[in-house]
Amino acid sequence: MTTTRTILIAAAAALLSWTVASAEPAPAPPAATLPAGQYTLDPAHASLVFHVNHLGVSNFTSRFSKFDATLDIDPAHPETARVTATIDPASVEIFGSNLASILKSDKWFNVARFPQMTFKSTKVERTGDKTARITGDLTLHGITRPVVLDATFNGGYGKNSFDPGGARIGFSARGTLNRSQFGLAEGIPSPGTTMGVGDAVQFQLEVEFSRKD
């Protein structure tokens, strides 16, 4: 009886472990197995946030709610990727104040004269298994200058039963620019003081791109 009970317990444990293992989602395929081609931004799963020092006491945070991008990539050769993006400066969002209207004025973004910001990558350098440095031309306030993004590949898949839309790939990226280089010098503190709005602007992106089969 003891032997029979032991066998039954072992069989039940094995069945339970197999059931749990089979219920776990399959691991995402490596980047190289994703289909090559053009991916478009999924705006519902994307954010563009920027931070700038305010009076030396905080890092003021805002975001752009309207932007679009395309990614041409061969995941087996990410260094050949190309990224283009457009940003609507009038979509700047600041909650609970009238600062958004100030930023849209001619002293800042001047959205009436410069209704669009653009970015076009010029070089992609792999810096690790899942990281890369993306150099590109940013046009802001009518001025075009190079900027650098440090990007991280977060994951992706070619096909997934939970996402019938097709292939999907996601990245995080961040960088820094000096706004004075783009003709946006309003409010920059005088040398030796922090009373104003900093020149350095840090920006961060969380983006997902999708591609239909």
mmCIF file of C-alpha atoms in Angstrom:
data_model
loop_
_atom_site.group_PDB
_atom_site.id
_atom_site.type_symbol
_atom_site.label_atom_id
_atom_site.label_comp_id
_atom_site.label_asym_id
_atom_site.label_seq_id
_atom_site.Cartn_x
_atom_site.Cartn_y
_atom_site.Cartn_z
ATOM 1 C CA MET A 1 0.000 0.000 0.000
ATOM 2 C CA THR A 2 2.800 2.394 0.891
ATOM 3 C CA THR A 3 4.559 1.714 -2.408
ATOM 4 C CA THR A 4 1.352 2.273 -4.388
ATOM 5 C CA ARG A 5 0.660 5.536 -2.565
ATOM 6 C CA THR A 6 4.223 6.735 -3.213
ATOM 7 C CA ILE A 7 3.882 6.011 -6.934
ATOM 8 C CA LEU A 8 0.541 7.849 -7.118
ATOM 9 C CA ILE A 9 1.953 10.901 -5.313
ATOM 10 C CA ALA A 10 4.985 10.990 -7.620
ATOM 11 C CA ALA A 11 2.770 10.711 -10.696
ATOM 12 C CA ALA A 12 0.501 13.504 -9.471
ATOM 13 C CA ALA A 13 3.488 15.748 -8.777
ATOM 14 C CA ALA A 14 4.906 15.093 -12.236
ATOM 15 C CA LEU A 15 1.541 15.844 -13.861
ATOM 16 C CA LEU A 16 1.190 19.066 -11.868
ATOM 17 C CA SER A 17 4.680 20.266 -12.777
ATOM 18 C CA TRP A 18 4.046 19.500 -16.467
ATOM 19 C CA THR A 19 0.734 21.413 -16.371
ATOM 20 C CA VAL A 20 2.334 24.485 -14.777
ATOM 21 C CA ALA A 21 5.244 24.416 -17.211
ATOM 22 C CA SER A 22 2.963 24.107 -20.228
ATOM 23 C CA ALA A 23 0.858 27.046 -18.997
ATOM 24 C CA GLU A 24 3.830 29.381 -18.876
ATOM 25 C CA PRO A 25 4.221 31.586 -21.969
ATOM 26 C CA ALA A 26 6.965 30.637 -24.378
ATOM 27 C CA PRO A 27 10.026 32.863 -24.178
ATOM 28 C CA ALA A 28 10.184 35.720 -26.655
ATOM 29 C CA PRO A 29 12.351 34.966 -29.679
ATOM 30 C CA PRO A 30 15.696 36.728 -29.934
ATOM 31 C CA ALA A 31 15.784 39.940 -31.949
ATOM 32 C CA ALA A 32 17.381 38.226 -34.941
ATOM 33 C CA THR A 33 14.263 36.084 -35.472
ATOM 34 C CA LEU A 34 11.941 39.088 -35.871
ATOM 35 C CA PRO A 35 10.901 39.882 -39.446
ATOM 36 C CA ALA A 36 12.846 42.608 -41.217
ATOM 37 C CA GLY A 37 11.071 45.556 -42.783
ATOM 38 C CA GLN A 38 9.353 48.788 -41.876
ATOM 39 C CA TYR A 39 7.685 49.128 -38.492
ATOM 40 C CA THR A 40 5.331 51.953 -37.536
ATOM 41 C CA LEU A 41 4.897 53.552 -34.141
ATOM 42 C CA ASP A 42 2.048 52.356 -31.952
ATOM 43 C CA PRO A 43 0.980 55.715 -30.447
ATOM 44 C CA ALA A 44 -1.097 54.050 -27.738
ATOM 45 C CA HIS A 45 2.096 52.506 -26.369
ATOM 46 C CA ALA A 46 4.550 55.359 -26.774
ATOM 47 C CA SER A 47 5.635 58.341 -24.694
ATOM 48 C CA LEU A 48 8.024 61.264 -25.150
ATOM 49 C CA VAL A 49 8.946 63.051 -21.933
ATOM 50 C CA PHE A 50 11.468 65.798 -21.273
ATOM 51 C CA HIS A 51 13.032 67.251 -18.125
ATOM 52 C CA VAL A 52 14.691 70.609 -17.519
ATOM 53 C CA ASN A 53 16.109 72.175 -14.367
ATOM 54 C CA HIS A 54 13.894 74.840 -12.803
ATOM 55 C CA LEU A 55 15.471 77.453 -10.503
ATOM 56 C CA GLY A 56 18.019 74.897 -9.344
ATOM 57 C CA VAL A 57 15.458 73.214 -7.091
ATOM 58 C CA SER A 58 13.674 70.671 -9.314
ATOM 59 C CA ASN A 59 13.667 68.914 -12.660
ATOM 60 C CA PHE A 60 10.521 70.160 -14.357
ATOM 61 C CA THR A 61 8.819 67.465 -16.442
ATOM 62 C CA SER A 62 6.572 67.727 -19.481
ATOM 63 C CA ARG A 63 5.647 65.649 -22.512
ATOM 64 C CA PHE A 64 4.576 65.763 -26.142
ATOM 65 C CA SER A 65 1.358 63.856 -26.754
ATOM 66 C CA LYS A 66 1.464 63.829 -30.565
ATOM 67 C CA PHE A 67 4.370 62.299 -32.437
ATOM 68 C CA ASP A 68 4.890 59.633 -35.052
ATOM 69 C CA ALA A 69 7.808 57.510 -36.216
ATOM 70 C CA THR A 70 8.848 54.750 -38.579
ATOM 71 C CA LEU A 71 11.607 52.207 -38.072
ATOM 72 C CA ASP A 72 13.257 50.350 -40.944
ATOM 73 C CA ILE A 73 15.208 47.503 -39.413
ATOM 74 C CA ASP A 74 16.756 44.135 -40.103
ATOM 75 C CA PRO A 75 16.919 42.729 -36.553
ATOM 76 C CA ALA A 76 19.841 40.505 -37.583
ATOM 77 C CA HIS A 77 21.790 43.656 -38.485
ATOM 78 C CA PRO A 78 20.475 46.451 -36.232
ATOM 79 C CA GLU A 79 23.364 48.740 -37.152
ATOM 80 C CA THR A 80 21.687 49.249 -40.555
ATOM 81 C CA ALA A 81 18.443 50.502 -38.998
ATOM 82 C CA ARG A 82 16.918 53.847 -39.952
ATOM 83 C CA VAL A 83 14.550 55.905 -37.814
ATOM 84 C CA THR A 84 12.478 58.920 -38.792
ATOM 85 C CA ALA A 85 10.139 60.825 -36.492
ATOM 86 C CA THR A 86 7.898 63.876 -36.444
ATOM 87 C CA ILE A 87 6.772 65.725 -33.322
ATOM 88 C CA ASP A 88 3.998 68.282 -32.952
ATOM 89 C CA PRO A 89 5.369 70.977 -30.589
ATOM 90 C CA ALA A 90 1.836 72.291 -30.060
ATOM 91 C CA SER A 91 1.047 69.005 -28.277
ATOM 92 C CA VAL A 92 3.247 69.917 -25.306
ATOM 93 C CA GLU A 93 1.351 69.094 -22.125
ATOM 94 C CA ILE A 94 1.719 70.649 -18.692
ATOM 95 C CA PHE A 95 -0.995 69.864 -16.205
ATOM 96 C CA GLY A 96 -2.572 72.433 -13.945
ATOM 97 C CA SER A 97 -0.991 75.611 -15.345
ATOM 98 C CA ASN A 98 -0.864 77.967 -18.326
ATOM 99 C CA LEU A 99 2.763 77.117 -19.040
ATOM 100 C CA ALA A 100 1.797 75.091 -22.104
ATOM 101 C CA SER A 101 0.512 78.216 -23.846
ATOM 102 C CA ILE A 102 3.716 80.043 -22.893
ATOM 103 C CA LEU A 103 5.876 77.283 -24.377
ATOM 104 C CA LYS A 104 3.895 77.481 -27.621
ATOM 105 C CA SER A 105 4.506 81.235 -27.912
ATOM 106 C CA ASP A 106 7.058 82.966 -30.138
ATOM 107 C CA LYS A 107 9.563 83.208 -27.253
ATOM 108 C CA TRP A 108 9.759 79.437 -27.005
ATOM 109 C CA PHE A 109 8.641 76.816 -29.547
ATOM 110 C CA ASN A 110 6.854 79.395 -31.723
ATOM 111 C CA VAL A 111 4.479 76.730 -33.016
ATOM 112 C CA ALA A 112 2.790 79.141 -35.424
ATOM 113 C CA ARG A 113 6.036 79.514 -37.370
ATOM 114 C CA PHE A 114 7.593 76.108 -36.667
ATOM 115 C CA PRO A 115 4.697 73.621 -36.499
ATOM 116 C CA GLN A 116 6.823 70.491 -36.686
ATOM 117 C CA MET A 117 9.966 68.977 -35.206
ATOM 118 C CA THR A 118 11.709 66.182 -37.101
ATOM 119 C CA PHE A 119 14.368 63.570 -36.427
ATOM 120 C CA LYS A 120 16.230 61.467 -38.996
ATOM 121 C CA SER A 121 18.855 58.956 -37.938
ATOM 122 C CA THR A 122 22.230 59.085 -39.654
ATOM 123 C CA LYS A 123 24.150 56.376 -37.798
ATOM 124 C CA VAL A 124 23.464 53.411 -35.518
ATOM 125 C CA GLU A 125 26.267 51.879 -33.448
ATOM 126 C CA ARG A 126 25.816 48.733 -31.390
ATOM 127 C CA THR A 127 27.084 49.205 -27.848
ATOM 128 C CA GLY A 128 25.966 45.860 -26.420
ATOM 129 C CA ASP A 129 23.734 42.851 -27.011
ATOM 130 C CA LYS A 130 20.619 44.955 -26.449
ATOM 131 C CA THR A 131 21.910 48.528 -26.631
ATOM 132 C CA ALA A 132 22.841 50.975 -29.355
ATOM 133 C CA ARG A 133 23.812 54.599 -29.859
ATOM 134 C CA ILE A 134 21.684 56.367 -32.458
ATOM 135 C CA THR A 135 22.965 59.594 -34.005
ATOM 136 C CA GLY A 136 20.584 61.706 -36.029
ATOM 137 C CA ASP A 137 19.609 65.170 -37.198
ATOM 138 C CA LEU A 138 17.009 66.948 -35.087
ATOM 139 C CA THR A 139 15.231 69.942 -36.579
ATOM 140 C CA LEU A 140 13.773 72.121 -33.827
ATOM 141 C CA HIS A 141 12.711 75.754 -34.021
ATOM 142 C CA GLY A 142 13.920 75.858 -37.615
ATOM 143 C CA ILE A 143 17.458 74.761 -36.729
ATOM 144 C CA THR A 144 18.958 71.351 -37.514
ATOM 145 C CA ARG A 145 21.679 69.874 -35.325
ATOM 146 C CA PRO A 146 22.906 66.366 -34.484
ATOM 147 C CA VAL A 147 21.684 64.657 -31.332
ATOM 148 C CA VAL A 148 22.522 61.275 -29.823
ATOM 149 C CA LEU A 149 20.124 58.724 -28.361
ATOM 150 C CA ASP A 150 21.175 55.826 -26.152
ATOM 151 C CA ALA A 151 18.682 53.086 -26.971
ATOM 152 C CA THR A 152 17.834 49.772 -25.322
ATOM 153 C CA PHE A 153 16.026 46.903 -27.040
ATOM 154 C CA ASN A 154 13.308 45.744 -24.634
ATOM 155 C CA GLY A 155 11.962 42.789 -26.582
ATOM 156 C CA GLY A 156 9.721 41.771 -29.428
ATOM 157 C CA TYR A 157 8.108 38.934 -31.313
ATOM 158 C CA GLY A 158 7.218 37.900 -34.831
ATOM 159 C CA LYS A 159 3.822 36.358 -34.117
ATOM 160 C CA ASN A 160 1.849 36.047 -30.910
ATOM 161 C CA SER A 161 -1.632 34.644 -30.325
ATOM 162 C CA PHE A 162 -2.340 37.490 -27.902
ATOM 163 C CA ASP A 163 -1.477 40.124 -30.534
ATOM 164 C CA PRO A 164 -3.043 39.354 -33.923
ATOM 165 C CA GLY A 165 -1.749 42.653 -35.301
ATOM 166 C CA GLY A 166 1.578 41.131 -36.322
ATOM 167 C CA ALA A 167 5.193 41.611 -35.292
ATOM 168 C CA ARG A 168 6.047 44.025 -32.484
ATOM 169 C CA ILE A 169 9.283 45.468 -31.142
ATOM 170 C CA GLY A 170 9.952 47.854 -28.249
ATOM 171 C CA PHE A 171 12.710 50.237 -27.200
ATOM 172 C CA SER A 172 13.641 52.732 -24.519
ATOM 173 C CA ALA A 173 15.833 55.693 -25.447
ATOM 174 C CA ARG A 174 17.208 58.790 -23.800
ATOM 175 C CA GLY A 175 19.400 61.728 -24.648
ATOM 176 C CA THR A 176 20.319 65.316 -23.812
ATOM 177 C CA LEU A 177 20.426 68.513 -25.848
ATOM 178 C CA ASN A 178 21.181 72.151 -25.138
ATOM 179 C CA ARG A 179 18.152 74.176 -26.178
ATOM 180 C CA SER A 180 20.244 77.303 -26.754
ATOM 181 C CA GLN A 181 21.794 75.546 -29.772
ATOM 182 C CA PHE A 182 18.336 75.541 -31.338
ATOM 183 C CA GLY A 183 17.636 79.214 -30.733
ATOM 184 C CA LEU A 184 15.675 78.571 -27.529
ATOM 185 C CA ALA A 185 17.590 80.661 -25.009
ATOM 186 C CA GLU A 186 14.673 82.260 -23.148
ATOM 187 C CA GLY A 187 15.071 82.106 -19.369
ATOM 188 C CA ILE A 188 18.512 80.474 -19.247
ATOM 189 C CA PRO A 189 20.195 81.461 -15.944
ATOM 190 C CA SER A 190 23.020 83.970 -15.975
ATOM 191 C CA PRO A 191 26.492 82.539 -15.257
ATOM 192 C CA GLY A 192 26.911 81.778 -11.567
ATOM 193 C CA THR A 193 23.196 81.495 -10.807
ATOM 194 C CA THR A 194 20.435 78.916 -11.158
ATOM 195 C CA MET A 195 17.579 81.422 -11.268
ATOM 196 C CA GLY A 196 15.861 80.436 -14.466
ATOM 197 C CA VAL A 197 15.222 77.433 -16.677
ATOM 198 C CA GLY A 198 18.224 75.268 -17.494
ATOM 199 C CA ASP A 199 19.830 75.026 -20.912
ATOM 200 C CA ALA A 200 20.243 71.231 -20.841
ATOM 201 C CA VAL A 201 17.100 69.296 -21.709
ATOM 202 C CA GLN A 202 16.955 65.590 -20.953
ATOM 203 C CA PHE A 203 14.445 63.556 -22.935
ATOM 204 C CA GLN A 204 13.232 59.986 -22.670
ATOM 205 C CA LEU A 205 11.227 57.792 -25.029
ATOM 206 C CA GLU A 206 9.352 54.560 -24.421
ATOM 207 C CA VAL A 207 8.158 53.230 -27.766
ATOM 208 C CA GLU A 208 6.619 50.196 -29.408
ATOM 209 C CA PHE A 209 6.631 49.630 -33.159
ATOM 210 C CA SER A 210 4.448 47.136 -34.996
ATOM 211 C CA ARG A 211 4.474 45.550 -38.434
ATOM 212 C CA LYS A 212 1.579 43.761 -40.063
ATOM 213 C CA ASP A 213 2.282 40.584 -42.007
#
